[in-house]
C-alpha positions as a printed Julia matrix, in Angstrom:
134×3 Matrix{Float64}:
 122.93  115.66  149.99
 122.53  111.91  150.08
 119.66  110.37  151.79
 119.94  109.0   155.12
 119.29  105.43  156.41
 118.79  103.63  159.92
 121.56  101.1   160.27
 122.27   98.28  162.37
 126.09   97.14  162.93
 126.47   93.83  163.83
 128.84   94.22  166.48
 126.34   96.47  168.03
 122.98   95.27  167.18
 121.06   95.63  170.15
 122.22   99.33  170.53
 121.38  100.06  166.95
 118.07   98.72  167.34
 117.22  100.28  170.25
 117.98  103.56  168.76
 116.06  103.08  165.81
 113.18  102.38  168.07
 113.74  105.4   170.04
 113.97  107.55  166.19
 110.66  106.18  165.56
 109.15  107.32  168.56
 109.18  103.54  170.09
 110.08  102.73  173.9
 114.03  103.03  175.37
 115.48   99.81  175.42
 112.73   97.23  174.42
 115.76   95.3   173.22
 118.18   93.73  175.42
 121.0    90.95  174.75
 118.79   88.89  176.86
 116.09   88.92  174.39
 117.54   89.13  170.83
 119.45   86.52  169.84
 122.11   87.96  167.48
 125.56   86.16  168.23
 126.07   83.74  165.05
 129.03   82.73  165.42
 131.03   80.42  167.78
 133.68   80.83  170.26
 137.42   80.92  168.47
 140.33   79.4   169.8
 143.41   80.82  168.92
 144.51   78.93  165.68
 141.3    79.78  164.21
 142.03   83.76  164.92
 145.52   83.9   163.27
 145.97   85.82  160.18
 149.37   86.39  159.27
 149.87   90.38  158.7
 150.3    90.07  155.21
 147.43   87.8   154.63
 145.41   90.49  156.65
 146.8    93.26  154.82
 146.11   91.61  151.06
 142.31   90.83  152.49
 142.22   94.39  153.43
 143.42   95.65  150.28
 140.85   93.18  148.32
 138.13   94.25  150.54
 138.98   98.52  149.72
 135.01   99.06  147.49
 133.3    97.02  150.34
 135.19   98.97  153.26
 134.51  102.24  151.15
 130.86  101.3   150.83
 129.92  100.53  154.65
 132.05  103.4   155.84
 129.8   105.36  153.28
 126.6   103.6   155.13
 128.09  104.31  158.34
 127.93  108.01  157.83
 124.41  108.02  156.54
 123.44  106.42  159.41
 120.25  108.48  160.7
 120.19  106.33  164.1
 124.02  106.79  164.93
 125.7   109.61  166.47
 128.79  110.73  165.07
 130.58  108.87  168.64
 129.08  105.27  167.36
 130.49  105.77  163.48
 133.98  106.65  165.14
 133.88  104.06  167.25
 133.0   101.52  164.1
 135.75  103.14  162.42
 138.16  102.79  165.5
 137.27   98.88  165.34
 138.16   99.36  161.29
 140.85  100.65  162.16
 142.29   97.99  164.32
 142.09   95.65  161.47
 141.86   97.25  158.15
 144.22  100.75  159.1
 145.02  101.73  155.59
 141.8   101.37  154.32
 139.82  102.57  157.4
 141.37  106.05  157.17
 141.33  106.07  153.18
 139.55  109.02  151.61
 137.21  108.67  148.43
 138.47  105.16  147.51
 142.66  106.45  147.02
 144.12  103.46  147.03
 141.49  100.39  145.85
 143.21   99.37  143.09
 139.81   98.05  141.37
 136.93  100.12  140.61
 133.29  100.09  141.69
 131.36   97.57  139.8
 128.8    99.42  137.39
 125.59   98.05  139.32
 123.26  100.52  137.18
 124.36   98.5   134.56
 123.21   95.13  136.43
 120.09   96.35  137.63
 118.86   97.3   133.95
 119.8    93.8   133.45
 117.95   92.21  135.73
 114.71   94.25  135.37
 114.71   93.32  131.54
 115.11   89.68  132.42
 112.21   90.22  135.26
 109.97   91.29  132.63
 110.17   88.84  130.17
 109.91   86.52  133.04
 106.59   88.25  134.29
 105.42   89.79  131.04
 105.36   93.37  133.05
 108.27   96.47  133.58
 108.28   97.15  137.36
């Protein structure tokens, strides 16, 4: 089985935190909106919300490895009960339909990018910078 991992949704932040509190044996609710600042973003008017369907539907489509990947996160999530990752994927679904309800990446047209590949990379270029493998 996969590991699981705490995670915090933006669109519910203050509940996610609060429940990874609670996991770690912290007090209920030490979070509120009142106290944790975590709207970054501004008010929309309604030109700035339009997205034509097909526009929305080719960003969808474009987006299939990333949506595949957080709905992946989602379901590892050791602070969320299985009501908050169908509620995530209701709000996925509202947008993204196709790709919300897609099963083991059918339908991304590109593949995952090799990141094992990367990370070798990047540790071999860390260690000539450092003079140390970490």
């Amino acid at each position: 089985t996969r590991d699981r991992i705490v995670v915090i949704r933006n669109e519910h932040m203050v509940e996610d935190w609060n429940s990874i509190e609670r996991l770690m044996g912290g007090r209920n609710n030490i979070v509120s909106g009142l106290n944790f600042p975590h709207d970054n973003s501004h008010e929309k008017n309604e030109t700035e919300k339009f997205l034509s369907d097909g526009s929305r539907r080719a960003l969808c489509q474009a987006s299939c490895n990333d949506i595949y990947v957080y709905k992946s996160i989602l379901r590892r999530g050791k602070n969320l009960k299985p009501e908050d990752v169908e509620e995530s994927l209701a709000e996925l679904r509202n947008i993204c339909p196709k790709e919300a309800d897609t099963v083991d990446r059918e339908g991304c047209h590109d593949a995952l990018p090799d990141i094992e590949r990367k990370i070798k990379r990047d540790r071999v270029v860390l260690e000539e910078y450092s003079g140390k493998f970490i």
